[in-house]
Short mmCIF file of C-alpha atoms and ligand atoms in Angstrom, two decimals:
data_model
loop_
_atom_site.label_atom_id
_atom_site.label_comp_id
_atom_site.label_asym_id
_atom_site.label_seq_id
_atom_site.Cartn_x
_atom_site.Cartn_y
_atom_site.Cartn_z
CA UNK A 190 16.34 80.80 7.56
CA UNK A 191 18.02 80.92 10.73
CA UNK A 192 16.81 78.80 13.19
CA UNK A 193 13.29 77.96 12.39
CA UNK A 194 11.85 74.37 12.09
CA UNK A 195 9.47 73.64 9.61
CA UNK A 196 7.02 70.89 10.45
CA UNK A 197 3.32 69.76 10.05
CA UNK A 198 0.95 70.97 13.07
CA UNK A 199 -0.89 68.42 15.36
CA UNK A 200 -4.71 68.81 15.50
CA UNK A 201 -4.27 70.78 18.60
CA UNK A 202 -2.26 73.75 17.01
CA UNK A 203 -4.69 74.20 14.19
CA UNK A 204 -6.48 77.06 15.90
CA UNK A 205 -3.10 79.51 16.57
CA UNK A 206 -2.33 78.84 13.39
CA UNK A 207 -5.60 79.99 12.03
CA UNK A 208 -5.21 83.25 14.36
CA UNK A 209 -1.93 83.35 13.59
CA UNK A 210 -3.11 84.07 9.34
CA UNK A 211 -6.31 85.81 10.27
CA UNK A 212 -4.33 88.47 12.52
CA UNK A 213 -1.83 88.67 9.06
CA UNK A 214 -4.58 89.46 7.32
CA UNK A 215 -5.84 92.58 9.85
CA UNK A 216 -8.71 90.03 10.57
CA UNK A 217 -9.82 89.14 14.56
CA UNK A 218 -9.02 85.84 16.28
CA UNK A 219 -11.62 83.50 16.03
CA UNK A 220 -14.16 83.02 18.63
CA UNK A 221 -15.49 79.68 19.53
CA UNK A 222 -18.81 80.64 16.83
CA UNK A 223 -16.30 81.25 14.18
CA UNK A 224 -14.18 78.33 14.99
CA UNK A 225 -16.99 75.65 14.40
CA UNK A 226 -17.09 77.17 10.60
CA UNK A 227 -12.93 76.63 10.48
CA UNK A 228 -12.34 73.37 12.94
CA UNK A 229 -12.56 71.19 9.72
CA UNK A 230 -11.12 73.25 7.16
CA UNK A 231 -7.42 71.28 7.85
CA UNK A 232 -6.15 68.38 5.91
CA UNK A 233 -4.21 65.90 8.02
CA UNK A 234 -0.36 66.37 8.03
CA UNK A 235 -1.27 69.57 5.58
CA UNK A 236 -1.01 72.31 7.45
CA UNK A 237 2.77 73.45 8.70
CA UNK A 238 4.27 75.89 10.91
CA UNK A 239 7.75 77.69 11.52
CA UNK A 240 8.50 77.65 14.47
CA UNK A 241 11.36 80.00 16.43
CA UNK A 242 12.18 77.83 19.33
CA UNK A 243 8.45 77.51 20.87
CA UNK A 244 6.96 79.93 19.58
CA UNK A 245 4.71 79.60 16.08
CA UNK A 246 6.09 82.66 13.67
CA UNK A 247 4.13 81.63 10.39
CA UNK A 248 2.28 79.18 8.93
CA UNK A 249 0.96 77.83 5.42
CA UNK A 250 -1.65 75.03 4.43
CA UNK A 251 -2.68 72.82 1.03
CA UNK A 252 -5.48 71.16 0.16
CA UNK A 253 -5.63 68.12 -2.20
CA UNK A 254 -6.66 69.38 -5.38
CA UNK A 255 -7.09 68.71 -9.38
CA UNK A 256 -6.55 71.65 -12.09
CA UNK A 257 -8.37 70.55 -15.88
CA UNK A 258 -5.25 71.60 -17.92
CA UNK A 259 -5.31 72.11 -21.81
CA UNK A 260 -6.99 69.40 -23.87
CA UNK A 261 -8.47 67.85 -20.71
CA UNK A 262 -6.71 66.08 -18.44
CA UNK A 263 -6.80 66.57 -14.53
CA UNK A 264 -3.19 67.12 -12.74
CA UNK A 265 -3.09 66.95 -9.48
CA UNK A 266 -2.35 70.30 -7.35
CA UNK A 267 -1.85 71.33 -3.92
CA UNK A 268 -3.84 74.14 -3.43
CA UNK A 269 -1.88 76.25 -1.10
CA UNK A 270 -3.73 78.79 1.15
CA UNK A 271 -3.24 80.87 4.80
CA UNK A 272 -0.09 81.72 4.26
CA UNK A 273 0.83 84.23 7.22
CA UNK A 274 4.42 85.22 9.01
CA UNK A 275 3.59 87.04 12.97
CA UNK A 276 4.66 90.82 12.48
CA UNK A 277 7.52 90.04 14.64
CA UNK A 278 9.04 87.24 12.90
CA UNK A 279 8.95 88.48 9.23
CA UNK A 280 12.05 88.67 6.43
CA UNK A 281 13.75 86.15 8.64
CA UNK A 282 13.36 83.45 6.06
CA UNK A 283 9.30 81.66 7.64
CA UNK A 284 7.79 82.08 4.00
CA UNK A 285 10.69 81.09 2.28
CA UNK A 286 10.96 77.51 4.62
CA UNK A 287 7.52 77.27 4.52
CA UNK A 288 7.26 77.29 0.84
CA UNK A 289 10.13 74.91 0.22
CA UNK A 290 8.37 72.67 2.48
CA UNK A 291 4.87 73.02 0.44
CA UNK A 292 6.87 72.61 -2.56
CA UNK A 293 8.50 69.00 -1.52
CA UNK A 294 5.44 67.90 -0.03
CA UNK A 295 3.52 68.67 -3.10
CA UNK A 296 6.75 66.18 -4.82
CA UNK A 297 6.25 63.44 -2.66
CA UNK A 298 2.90 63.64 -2.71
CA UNK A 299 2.83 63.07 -6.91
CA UNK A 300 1.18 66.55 -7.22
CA UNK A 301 2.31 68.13 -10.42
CA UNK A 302 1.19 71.20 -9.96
CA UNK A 303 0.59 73.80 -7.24
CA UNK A 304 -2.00 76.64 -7.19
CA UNK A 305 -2.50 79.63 -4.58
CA UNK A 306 -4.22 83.41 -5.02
CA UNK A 307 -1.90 85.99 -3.72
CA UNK A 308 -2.64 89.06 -1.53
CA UNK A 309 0.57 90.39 -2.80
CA UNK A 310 1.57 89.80 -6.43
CA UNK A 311 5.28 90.41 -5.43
CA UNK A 312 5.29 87.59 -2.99
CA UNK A 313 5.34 84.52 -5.32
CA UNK A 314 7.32 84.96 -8.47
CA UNK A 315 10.29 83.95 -6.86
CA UNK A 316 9.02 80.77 -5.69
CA UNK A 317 8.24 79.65 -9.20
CA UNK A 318 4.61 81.05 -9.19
CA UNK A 319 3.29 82.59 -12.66
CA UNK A 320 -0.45 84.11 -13.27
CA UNK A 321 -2.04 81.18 -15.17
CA UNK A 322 -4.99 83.09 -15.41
CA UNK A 323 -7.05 86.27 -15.28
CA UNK A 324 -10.79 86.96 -13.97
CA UNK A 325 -13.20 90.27 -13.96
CA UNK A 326 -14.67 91.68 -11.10
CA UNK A 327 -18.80 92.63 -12.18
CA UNK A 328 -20.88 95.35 -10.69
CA UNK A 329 -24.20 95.32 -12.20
CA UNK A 330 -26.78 98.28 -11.20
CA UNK A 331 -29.96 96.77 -10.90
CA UNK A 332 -32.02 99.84 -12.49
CA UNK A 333 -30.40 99.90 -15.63
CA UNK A 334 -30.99 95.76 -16.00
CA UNK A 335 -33.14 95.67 -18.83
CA UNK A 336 -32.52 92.28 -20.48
CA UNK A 337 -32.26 92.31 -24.23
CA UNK A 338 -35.41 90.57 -25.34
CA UNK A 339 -33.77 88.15 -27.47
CA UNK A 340 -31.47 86.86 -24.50
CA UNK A 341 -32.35 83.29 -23.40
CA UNK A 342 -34.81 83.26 -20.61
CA UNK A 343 -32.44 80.83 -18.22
CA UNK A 344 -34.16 77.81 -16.28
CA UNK A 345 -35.31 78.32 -12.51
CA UNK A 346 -33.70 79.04 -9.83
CA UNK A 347 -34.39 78.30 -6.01
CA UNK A 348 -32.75 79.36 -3.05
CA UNK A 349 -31.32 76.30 -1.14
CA UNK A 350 -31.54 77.11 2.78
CA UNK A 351 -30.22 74.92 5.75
CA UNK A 352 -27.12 74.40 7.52
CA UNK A 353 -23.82 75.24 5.99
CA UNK A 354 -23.04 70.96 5.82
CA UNK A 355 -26.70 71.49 4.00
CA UNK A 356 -25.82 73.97 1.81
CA UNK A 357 -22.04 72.48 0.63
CA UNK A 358 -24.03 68.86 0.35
CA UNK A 359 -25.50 70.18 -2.25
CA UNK A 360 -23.32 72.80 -4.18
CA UNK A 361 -19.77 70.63 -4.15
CA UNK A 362 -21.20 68.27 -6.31
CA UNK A 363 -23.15 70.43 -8.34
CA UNK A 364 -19.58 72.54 -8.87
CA UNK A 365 -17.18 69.64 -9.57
CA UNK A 366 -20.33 68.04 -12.06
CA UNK A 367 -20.48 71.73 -13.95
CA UNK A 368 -17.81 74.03 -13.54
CA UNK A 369 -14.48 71.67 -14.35
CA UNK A 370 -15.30 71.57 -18.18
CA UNK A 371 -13.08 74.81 -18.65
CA UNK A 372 -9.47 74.70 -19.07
CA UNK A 373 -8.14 75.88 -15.28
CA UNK A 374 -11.12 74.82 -13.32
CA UNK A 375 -10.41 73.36 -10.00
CA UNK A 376 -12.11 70.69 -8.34
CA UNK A 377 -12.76 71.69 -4.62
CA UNK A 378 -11.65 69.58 -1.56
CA UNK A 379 -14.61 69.90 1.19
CA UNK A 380 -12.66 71.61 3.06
CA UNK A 381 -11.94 74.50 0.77
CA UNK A 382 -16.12 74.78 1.00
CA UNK A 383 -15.82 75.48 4.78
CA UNK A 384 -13.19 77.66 4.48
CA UNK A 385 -15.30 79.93 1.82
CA UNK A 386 -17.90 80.01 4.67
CA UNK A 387 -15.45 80.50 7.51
CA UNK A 388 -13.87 83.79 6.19
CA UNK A 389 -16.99 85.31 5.19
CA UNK A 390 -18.10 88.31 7.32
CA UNK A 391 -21.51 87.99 6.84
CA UNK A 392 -24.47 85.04 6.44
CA UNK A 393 -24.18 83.82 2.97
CA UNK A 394 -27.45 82.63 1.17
CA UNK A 395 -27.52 79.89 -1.61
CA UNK A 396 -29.17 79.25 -5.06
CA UNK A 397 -29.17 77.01 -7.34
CA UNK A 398 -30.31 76.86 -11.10
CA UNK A 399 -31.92 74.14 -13.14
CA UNK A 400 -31.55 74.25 -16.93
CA UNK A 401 -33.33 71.25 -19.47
CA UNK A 402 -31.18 68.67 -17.96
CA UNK A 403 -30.60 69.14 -14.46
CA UNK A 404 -28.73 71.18 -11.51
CA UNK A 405 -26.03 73.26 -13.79
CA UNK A 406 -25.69 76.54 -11.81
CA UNK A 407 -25.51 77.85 -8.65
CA UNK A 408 -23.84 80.68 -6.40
CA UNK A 409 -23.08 81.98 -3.05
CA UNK A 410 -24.05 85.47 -2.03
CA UNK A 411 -24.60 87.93 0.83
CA UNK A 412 -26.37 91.07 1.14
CA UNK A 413 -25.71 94.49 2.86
CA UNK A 414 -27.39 98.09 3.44
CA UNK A 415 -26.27 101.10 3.62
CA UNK A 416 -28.05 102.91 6.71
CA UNK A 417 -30.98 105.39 5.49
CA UNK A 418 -31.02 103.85 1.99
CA UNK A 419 -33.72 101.54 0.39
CA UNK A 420 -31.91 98.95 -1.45
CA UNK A 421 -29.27 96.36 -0.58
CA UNK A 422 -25.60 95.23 -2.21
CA UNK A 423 -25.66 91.66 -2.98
CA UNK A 424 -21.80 90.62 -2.95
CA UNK A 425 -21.71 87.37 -5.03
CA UNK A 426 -18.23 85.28 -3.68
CA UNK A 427 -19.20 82.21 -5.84
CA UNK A 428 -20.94 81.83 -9.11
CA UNK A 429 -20.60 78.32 -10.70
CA UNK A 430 -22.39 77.66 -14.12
CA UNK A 431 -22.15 74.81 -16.55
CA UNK A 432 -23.02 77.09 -19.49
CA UNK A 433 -24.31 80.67 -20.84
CA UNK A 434 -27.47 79.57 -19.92
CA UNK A 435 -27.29 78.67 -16.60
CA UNK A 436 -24.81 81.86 -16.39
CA UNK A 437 -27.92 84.32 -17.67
CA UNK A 438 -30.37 82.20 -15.40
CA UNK A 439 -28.12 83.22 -12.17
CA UNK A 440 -28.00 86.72 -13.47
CA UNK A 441 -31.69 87.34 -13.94
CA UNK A 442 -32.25 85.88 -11.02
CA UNK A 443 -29.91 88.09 -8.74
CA UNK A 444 -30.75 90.96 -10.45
CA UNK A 445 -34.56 90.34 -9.85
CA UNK A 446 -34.34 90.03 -6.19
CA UNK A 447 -36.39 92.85 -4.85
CA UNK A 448 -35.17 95.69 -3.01
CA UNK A 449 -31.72 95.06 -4.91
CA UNK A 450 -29.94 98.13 -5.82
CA UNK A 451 -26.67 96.75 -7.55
CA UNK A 452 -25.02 93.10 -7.73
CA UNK A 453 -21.47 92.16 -7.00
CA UNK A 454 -19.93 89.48 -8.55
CA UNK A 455 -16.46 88.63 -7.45
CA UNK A 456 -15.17 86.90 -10.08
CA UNK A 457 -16.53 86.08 -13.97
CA UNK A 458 -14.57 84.97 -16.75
CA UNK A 459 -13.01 87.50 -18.87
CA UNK A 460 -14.45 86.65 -21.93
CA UNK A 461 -18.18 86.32 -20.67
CA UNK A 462 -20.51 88.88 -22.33
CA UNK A 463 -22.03 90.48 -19.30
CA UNK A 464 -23.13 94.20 -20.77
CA UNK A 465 -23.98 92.62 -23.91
CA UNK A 466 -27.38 91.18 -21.77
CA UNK A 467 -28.59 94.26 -21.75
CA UNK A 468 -30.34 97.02 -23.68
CA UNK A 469 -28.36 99.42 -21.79
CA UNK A 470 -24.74 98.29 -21.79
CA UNK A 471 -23.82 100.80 -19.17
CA UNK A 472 -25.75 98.86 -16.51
CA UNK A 473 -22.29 97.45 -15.61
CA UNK A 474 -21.38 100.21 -13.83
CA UNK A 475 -17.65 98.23 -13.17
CA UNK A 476 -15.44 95.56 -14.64
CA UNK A 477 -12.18 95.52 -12.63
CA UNK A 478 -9.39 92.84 -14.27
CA UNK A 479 -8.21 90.49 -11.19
CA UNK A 480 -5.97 87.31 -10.56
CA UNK A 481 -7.54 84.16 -10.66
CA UNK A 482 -4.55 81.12 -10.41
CA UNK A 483 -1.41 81.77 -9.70
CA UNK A 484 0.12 78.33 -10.69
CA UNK A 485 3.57 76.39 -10.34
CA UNK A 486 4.74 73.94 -12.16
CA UNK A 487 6.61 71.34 -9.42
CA UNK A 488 6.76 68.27 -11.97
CA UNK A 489 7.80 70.11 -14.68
CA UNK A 490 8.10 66.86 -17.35
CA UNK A 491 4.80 65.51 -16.02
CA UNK A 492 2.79 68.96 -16.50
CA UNK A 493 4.21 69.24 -19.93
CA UNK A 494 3.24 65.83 -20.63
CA UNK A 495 -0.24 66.00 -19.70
CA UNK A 496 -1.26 69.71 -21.62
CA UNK A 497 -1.78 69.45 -25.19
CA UNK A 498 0.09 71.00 -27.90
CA UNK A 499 -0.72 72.63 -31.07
CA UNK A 500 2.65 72.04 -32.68
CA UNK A 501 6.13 70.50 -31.59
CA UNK A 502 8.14 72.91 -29.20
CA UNK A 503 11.36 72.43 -27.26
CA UNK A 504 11.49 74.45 -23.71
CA UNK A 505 15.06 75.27 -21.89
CA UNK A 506 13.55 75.53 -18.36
CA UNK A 507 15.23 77.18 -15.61
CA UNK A 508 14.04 76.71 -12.21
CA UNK A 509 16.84 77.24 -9.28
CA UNK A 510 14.42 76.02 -6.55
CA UNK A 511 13.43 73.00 -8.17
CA UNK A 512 16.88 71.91 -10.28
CA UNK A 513 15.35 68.65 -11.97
CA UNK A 514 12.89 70.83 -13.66
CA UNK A 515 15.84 72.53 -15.57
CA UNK A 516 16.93 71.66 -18.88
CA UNK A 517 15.68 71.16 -22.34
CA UNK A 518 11.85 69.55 -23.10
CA UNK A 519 10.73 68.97 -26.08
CA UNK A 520 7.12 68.88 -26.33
CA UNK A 521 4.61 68.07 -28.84
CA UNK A 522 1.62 65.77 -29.04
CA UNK A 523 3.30 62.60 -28.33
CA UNK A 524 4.87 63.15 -25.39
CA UNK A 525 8.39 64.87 -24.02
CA UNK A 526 11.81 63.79 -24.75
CA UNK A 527 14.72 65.78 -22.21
CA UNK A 528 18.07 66.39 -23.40
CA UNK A 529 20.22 69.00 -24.42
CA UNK A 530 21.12 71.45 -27.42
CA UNK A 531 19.42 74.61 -28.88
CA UNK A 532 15.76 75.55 -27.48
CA UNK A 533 12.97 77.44 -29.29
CA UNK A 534 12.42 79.36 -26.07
CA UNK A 535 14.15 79.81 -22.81
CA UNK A 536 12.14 80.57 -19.68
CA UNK A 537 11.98 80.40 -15.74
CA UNK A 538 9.88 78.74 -14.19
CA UNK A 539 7.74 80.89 -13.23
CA UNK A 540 6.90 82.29 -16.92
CA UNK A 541 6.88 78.82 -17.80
CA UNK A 542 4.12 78.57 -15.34
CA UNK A 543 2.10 82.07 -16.24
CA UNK A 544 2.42 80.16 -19.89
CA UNK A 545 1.05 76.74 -18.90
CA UNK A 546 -2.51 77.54 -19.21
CA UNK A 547 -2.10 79.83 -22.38
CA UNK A 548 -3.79 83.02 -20.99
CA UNK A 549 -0.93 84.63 -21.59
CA UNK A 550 1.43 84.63 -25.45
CA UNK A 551 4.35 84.27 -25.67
CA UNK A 552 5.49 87.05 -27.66
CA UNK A 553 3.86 89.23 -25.24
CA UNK A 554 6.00 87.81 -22.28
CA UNK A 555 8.90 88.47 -24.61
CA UNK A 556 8.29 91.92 -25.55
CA UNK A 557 8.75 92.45 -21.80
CA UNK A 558 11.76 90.84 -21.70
CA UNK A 559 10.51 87.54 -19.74
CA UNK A 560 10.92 85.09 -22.39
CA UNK A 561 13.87 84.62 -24.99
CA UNK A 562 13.37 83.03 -28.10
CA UNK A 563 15.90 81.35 -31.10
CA UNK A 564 14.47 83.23 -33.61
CA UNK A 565 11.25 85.35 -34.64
CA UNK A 566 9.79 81.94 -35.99
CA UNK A 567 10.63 79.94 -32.53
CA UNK A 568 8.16 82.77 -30.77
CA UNK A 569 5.92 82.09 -33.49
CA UNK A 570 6.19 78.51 -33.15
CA UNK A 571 5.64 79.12 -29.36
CA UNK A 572 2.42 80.99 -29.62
CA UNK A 573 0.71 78.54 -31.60
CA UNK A 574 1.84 75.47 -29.44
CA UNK A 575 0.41 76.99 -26.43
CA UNK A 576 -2.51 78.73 -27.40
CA UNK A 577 -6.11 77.93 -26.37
CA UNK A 578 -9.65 78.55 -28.67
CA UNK A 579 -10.87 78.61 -24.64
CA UNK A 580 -9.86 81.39 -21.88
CA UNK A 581 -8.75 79.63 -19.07
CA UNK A 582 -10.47 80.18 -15.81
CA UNK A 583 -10.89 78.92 -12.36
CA UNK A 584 -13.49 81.15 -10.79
CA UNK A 585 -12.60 79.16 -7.22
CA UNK A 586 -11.57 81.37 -4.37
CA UNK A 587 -9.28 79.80 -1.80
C1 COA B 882 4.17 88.01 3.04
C2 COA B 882 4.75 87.24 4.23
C3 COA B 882 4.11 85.85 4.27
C4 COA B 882 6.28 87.12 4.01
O1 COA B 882 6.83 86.29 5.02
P1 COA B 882 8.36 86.39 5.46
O2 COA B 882 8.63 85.26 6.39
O3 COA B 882 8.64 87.74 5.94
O4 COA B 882 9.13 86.15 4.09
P2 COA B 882 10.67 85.71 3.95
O5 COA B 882 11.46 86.24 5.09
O6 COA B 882 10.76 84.25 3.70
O7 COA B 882 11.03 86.51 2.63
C5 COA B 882 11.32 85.89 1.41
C6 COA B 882 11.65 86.93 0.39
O8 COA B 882 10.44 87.54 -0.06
C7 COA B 882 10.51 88.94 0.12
N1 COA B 882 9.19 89.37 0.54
C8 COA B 882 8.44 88.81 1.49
N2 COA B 882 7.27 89.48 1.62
C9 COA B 882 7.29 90.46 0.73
C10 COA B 882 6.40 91.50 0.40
N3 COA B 882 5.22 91.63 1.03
N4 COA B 882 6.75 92.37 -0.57
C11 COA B 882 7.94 92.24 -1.19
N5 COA B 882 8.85 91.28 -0.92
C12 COA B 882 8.54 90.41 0.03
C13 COA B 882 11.54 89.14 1.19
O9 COA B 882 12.13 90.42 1.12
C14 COA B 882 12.52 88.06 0.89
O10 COA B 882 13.35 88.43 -0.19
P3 COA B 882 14.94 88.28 -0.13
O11 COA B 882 15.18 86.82 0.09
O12 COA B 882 15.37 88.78 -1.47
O13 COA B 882 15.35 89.12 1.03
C15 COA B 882 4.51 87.98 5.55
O14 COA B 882 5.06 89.25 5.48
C16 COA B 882 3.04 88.09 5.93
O15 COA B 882 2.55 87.25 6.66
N6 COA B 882 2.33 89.13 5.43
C17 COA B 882 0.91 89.33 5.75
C18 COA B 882 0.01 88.23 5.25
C19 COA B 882 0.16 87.92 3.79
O16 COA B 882 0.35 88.81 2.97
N7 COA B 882 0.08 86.64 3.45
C20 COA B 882 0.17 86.18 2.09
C21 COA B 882 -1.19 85.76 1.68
S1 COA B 882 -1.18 85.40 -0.06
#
């Protein structure tokens, strides 16, 4: 690490440090315009820096978050975000200070877990990060859109203008009411809300669907047009429903929007039925698997505690960066007892992590020779303690 300091920023170095990601991310400086969209997108004492003498080389934030992990309970997470090294200070050791940093913070703090999305998948593994879950990328063509007349009609849906403050007044609550049901959800600090608006290119337009009891849907879009064509793009960056209804109401509604020639949506579940709406199933012209959360366990006894288990398991954990975490766990329903001898399974941390939310099996992290196990009956035993009836998804970009 050389030489660099890691520390929190003061108010006052917010904005370089938001130029200093946004220029690691090919993106241009903010103007003033743009910076009235960011200026409240930092937590206090949240955001750090590594510095090389005076001189800011990277820089990485968190938010306060909450994950819903299996069987309901809500951990705790720093969600970490705008994580960026200047060009001319890289492999010297910023990410790697900057990450320890998050990592302790996220300790002291009593945060269990801690999420991010990657740009690079290579980047994180080594910190302790594991894919926790998966999402699907959904390109409908609008002219193919027949709905299959049995499909449920969905409630109504109206488009919510105003001011961004407007706009988030009314979709954070309506997310954190309907969207944290599902194993993986996240609930959303406010500023994580600003930030969505912040690093969008374009305008983004709001609507918001009512099913038989209420506010259960909503979603974030923006539109664009190629030059000489009729027809726009809607690019959907947030789609938030409680349930398949309020899912199929959002759908029919985008897809009715005049003048619409295909519909974007940036991230779905995996397991939602999206060409089976339609007569013609080929109307999703796309489905493109992507990461959702890439998740690390930092409390590793605590996270175990608070998932539940479909049968007893014991864990040898190995995590290098975080050496409390290592050692022996044995989980089951009623809680986890550390010690030593002979494990069922024997993982990093960071498999232990891509396990936690049981998108992944076991056996299929063994077969590529992440994960060892006792005995074929130990994997077997492993699969069934961490498996879900649910696919876990967050759906939250950050
Ligand atoms: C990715 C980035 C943050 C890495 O920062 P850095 O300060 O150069 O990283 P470090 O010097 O701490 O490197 C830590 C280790 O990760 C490796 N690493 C870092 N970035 C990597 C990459 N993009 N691909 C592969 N390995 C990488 C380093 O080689 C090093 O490994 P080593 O210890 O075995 O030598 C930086 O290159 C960057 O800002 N990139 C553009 C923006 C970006 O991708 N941000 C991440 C958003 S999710």
């Amino acid at each position: 690490m050389g030489d660099l300091e890691i520390r929190p920023l003061l108010d006052a170095e917010h904005r370089s440090s938001l130029n200093l990601f946004l220029r690691s991310m090919h993106r241009p400086p903010v103007d003033d315009a743009a910076w009235d969209a960011y200026a409240g997108t930092f937590e206090p004492g949240r955001t750090l820096g590594a510095f090389a003498g005076e001189e800011l080389a990277g820089t990485a934030l968190a938010w306060s978050s909450s994950l819903r992990v299996p069987g309901g309970d809500q951990l705790g997470m720093a969600a970490i975000s705008r994580v960026g090294v200047r060009a001319d200070h890289r492999r010297r050791g910023a990410l790697t200070g900057l990450m320890r940093a998050l990592l302790a913070d996220a300790a002291e703090r009593g945060e269990p877990l801690c999420g991010l999305q990657v740009s690079e998948p290579v980047i994180y593994g080594r910190f302790g990060f594991g894919l926790a879950s998966r999402l699907d990328r959904v390109t409908v063509r609008a002219d193919l859109a027949r709905f299959h007349p049995g499909l449920p009609a969905g409630g109504r849906v109206r488009l919510v203008d105003g001011t961004r403050e407007e706009i988030v007044d009314v979709l954070a609550p309506l997310h954190d009411r309907c969207a944290v049901g599902r194993t993986g959800a996240m609930v959303r600090a406010r500023p994580m809300w600003d930030a969505l608006f912040g690093w969008m290119e374009r305008p983004l337009r709001a609507i918001v669907h009512t099913g038989p009891d209420g506010d259960d849907g909503a979603a974030l879009f923006m539109s664009s047009r190629t030059p000489g064509s009729f027809g726009a793009r809607l690019d959907v960056v947030d789609f938030v429903a409680a349930d398949t209804g309020a899912a199929i109401g959002l759908w029919r509604f985008l897809l009715s929007i005049d003048l619409v020639r295909e519909v974007f949506v940036f991230a779905r579940p995996t397991d939602e039925l999206v060409a089976d709406m339609f007569v013609d199933p080929r109307a999703v012209t796309s489905r493109v698997s992507g990461d959702d959360l890439w998740l690390r366990l930092v409390d590793v006894e605590r996270a175990l505690r608070a998932r539940s288990w479909a049968c007893p398991l014991s864990i040898e954990v190995r995590d290098a960066l975080l050496p409390g975490n290592s050692g022996v766990h044995r989980v089951s329903e009623s809680g986890v007892e550390r010690g030593g001898g002979a494990a069922d399974i024997v993982v990093d941390v960071d498999v232990l992590s891509q396990l936690y939310l049981g998108a992944t099996s076991a056996t299929s992290l063994a077969g590529v020779g992440r994960l060892t196990a006792a005995s074929p009956e130990a994997l077997a035993r492993a699969d069934t303690a961490f498996a879900l009836a649910e696919t876990a998804y967050s759906g939250t970009s950050f």
